[in-house]
Amino acid sequence: MSSDSFMILFDVIILCYGVYLVYSGYQMKNTHQPSNLIINQADLVGARDTKSFCEAMFKPTVVFGMMAILYGIVGFINDKYLDEPMVNFVSIALFLILCFWFLKETKKNKAKYLK
């Protein structure tokens, strides 16, 4: 498998991850049950307020999922057709910034509603 094929596969995996995150966000909003993708089910034992946690995590989950979808699309187009290093650098930097933001939001809401 060439390096280009690996990067395209990686872009598709991130895109699918983003779609699943958006789906999980809407599932949490409707069912008021936190997704296994976001929080370990063992952490829910003795949880104070899962409904409020799901409501608080809806927006961050959907925003991060949309960014992952966008990153997957931009990465795929760049790797398949453009091959511009700056596009790759900027998209990775934005994705990592949003990863840290999402982790911070998850940790904050976990402490506020579940512990």
GROMACS .gro file of C-alpha atoms in nm:
model
  115
    1MET     CA    1   0.000   0.000   0.000
    2SER     CA    2   0.153   0.329  -0.107
    3SER     CA    3   0.170   0.634   0.117
    4ASP     CA    4  -0.099   0.811  -0.088
    5SER     CA    5  -0.335   0.516  -0.052
    6PHE     CA    6  -0.275   0.509   0.323
    7MET     CA    7  -0.353   0.880   0.358
    8ILE     CA    8  -0.671   0.844   0.151
    9LEU     CA    9  -0.777   0.552   0.372
   10PHE     CA   10  -0.704   0.764   0.681
   11ASP     CA   11  -0.916   1.049   0.538
   12VAL     CA   12  -1.208   0.812   0.477
   13ILE     CA   13  -1.181   0.671   0.830
   14ILE     CA   14  -1.186   1.024   0.980
   15LEU     CA   15  -1.485   1.112   0.760
   16CYS     CA   16  -1.675   0.804   0.883
   17TYR     CA   17  -1.578   0.887   1.241
   18GLY     CA   18  -1.726   1.234   1.194
   19VAL     CA   19  -2.051   1.093   1.056
   20TYR     CA   20  -2.074   0.859   1.354
   21LEU     CA   21  -2.004   1.144   1.597
   22VAL     CA   22  -2.287   1.352   1.450
   23TYR     CA   23  -2.517   1.049   1.469
   24SER     CA   24  -2.410   0.986   1.831
   25GLY     CA   25  -2.479   1.349   1.921
   26TYR     CA   26  -2.834   1.327   1.793
   27GLN     CA   27  -2.882   0.986   1.958
   28MET     CA   28  -2.770   1.130   2.292
   29LYS     CA   29  -3.003   1.424   2.252
   30ASN     CA   30  -3.301   1.197   2.179
   31THR     CA   31  -3.235   0.910   2.423
   32HIS     CA   32  -3.050   1.097   2.701
   33GLN     CA   33  -2.798   0.813   2.713
   34PRO     CA   34  -2.430   0.902   2.666
   35SER     CA   35  -2.260   0.736   2.372
   36ASN     CA   36  -1.993   0.472   2.426
   37LEU     CA   37  -1.786   0.672   2.180
   38ILE     CA   38  -1.769   0.967   2.418
   39ILE     CA   39  -1.767   0.813   2.763
   40ASN     CA   40  -1.696   0.471   2.906
   41GLN     CA   41  -2.011   0.305   3.039
   42ALA     CA   42  -1.828   0.221   3.364
   43ASP     CA   43  -1.808   0.596   3.430
   44LEU     CA   44  -2.188   0.614   3.426
   45VAL     CA   45  -2.226   0.402   3.740
   46GLY     CA   46  -2.362   0.638   4.003
   47ALA     CA   47  -2.387   0.925   3.754
   48ARG     CA   48  -2.577   1.227   3.883
   49ASP     CA   49  -2.741   1.364   3.570
   50THR     CA   50  -2.695   1.184   3.240
   51LYS     CA   51  -2.973   1.383   3.072
   52SER     CA   52  -2.797   1.716   3.136
   53PHE     CA   53  -2.465   1.564   3.030
   54CYS     CA   54  -2.619   1.457   2.699
   55GLU     CA   55  -2.771   1.800   2.646
   56ALA     CA   56  -2.443   1.973   2.729
   57MET     CA   57  -2.242   1.742   2.500
   58PHE     CA   58  -2.480   1.765   2.204
   59LYS     CA   59  -2.332   2.080   2.053
   60PRO     CA   60  -1.962   1.989   2.109
   61THR     CA   61  -2.021   1.641   1.968
   62VAL     CA   62  -2.196   1.766   1.654
   63VAL     CA   63  -1.941   2.046   1.599
   64PHE     CA   64  -1.648   1.807   1.638
   65GLY     CA   65  -1.821   1.552   1.414
   66MET     CA   66  -1.880   1.814   1.144
   67MET     CA   67  -1.516   1.920   1.166
   68ALA     CA   68  -1.407   1.557   1.129
   69ILE     CA   69  -1.630   1.523   0.821
   70LEU     CA   70  -1.484   1.842   0.676
   71TYR     CA   71  -1.130   1.728   0.755
   72GLY     CA   72  -1.197   1.393   0.585
   73ILE     CA   73  -1.337   1.559   0.272
   74VAL     CA   74  -1.060   1.821   0.249
   75GLY     CA   75  -0.794   1.559   0.319
   76PHE     CA   76  -0.933   1.323   0.056
   77ILE     CA   77  -0.950   1.596  -0.209
   78ASN     CA   78  -0.602   1.720  -0.121
   79ASP     CA   79  -0.445   1.373  -0.116
   80LYS     CA   80  -0.621   1.253  -0.431
   81TYR     CA   81  -0.611   1.563  -0.654
   82LEU     CA   82  -0.426   1.867  -0.517
   83ASP     CA   83  -0.127   1.747  -0.311
   84GLU     CA   84  -0.078   2.086  -0.142
   85PRO     CA   85   0.129   2.053   0.179
   86MET     CA   86  -0.007   2.378   0.326
   87VAL     CA   87  -0.368   2.259   0.295
   88ASN     CA   88  -0.269   1.940   0.477
   89PHE     CA   89  -0.085   2.133   0.750
   90VAL     CA   90  -0.370   2.379   0.813
   91SER     CA   91  -0.638   2.110   0.816
   92ILE     CA   92  -0.439   1.892   1.059
   93ALA     CA   93  -0.373   2.192   1.286
   94LEU     CA   94  -0.742   2.287   1.296
   95PHE     CA   95  -0.845   1.926   1.354
   96LEU     CA   96  -0.602   1.890   1.646
   97ILE     CA   97  -0.717   2.219   1.800
   98LEU     CA   98  -1.076   2.096   1.786
   99CYS     CA   99  -0.969   1.759   1.932
  100PHE     CA  100  -0.827   1.936   2.238
  101TRP     CA  101  -1.138   2.156   2.263
  102PHE     CA  102  -1.365   1.850   2.246
  103LEU     CA  103  -1.164   1.669   2.512
  104LYS     CA  104  -1.178   1.977   2.736
  105GLU     CA  105  -1.557   2.004   2.694
  106THR     CA  106  -1.602   1.634   2.763
  107LYS     CA  107  -1.389   1.650   3.078
  108LYS     CA  108  -1.569   1.966   3.202
  109ASN     CA  109  -1.916   1.821   3.145
  110LYS     CA  110  -1.819   1.484   3.288
  111ALA     CA  111  -1.705   1.652   3.610
  112LYS     CA  112  -2.013   1.874   3.621
  113TYR     CA  113  -2.285   1.615   3.551
  114LEU     CA  114  -2.151   1.266   3.609
  115LYS     CA  115  -1.919   1.267   3.911
   0.00000   0.00000   0.00000
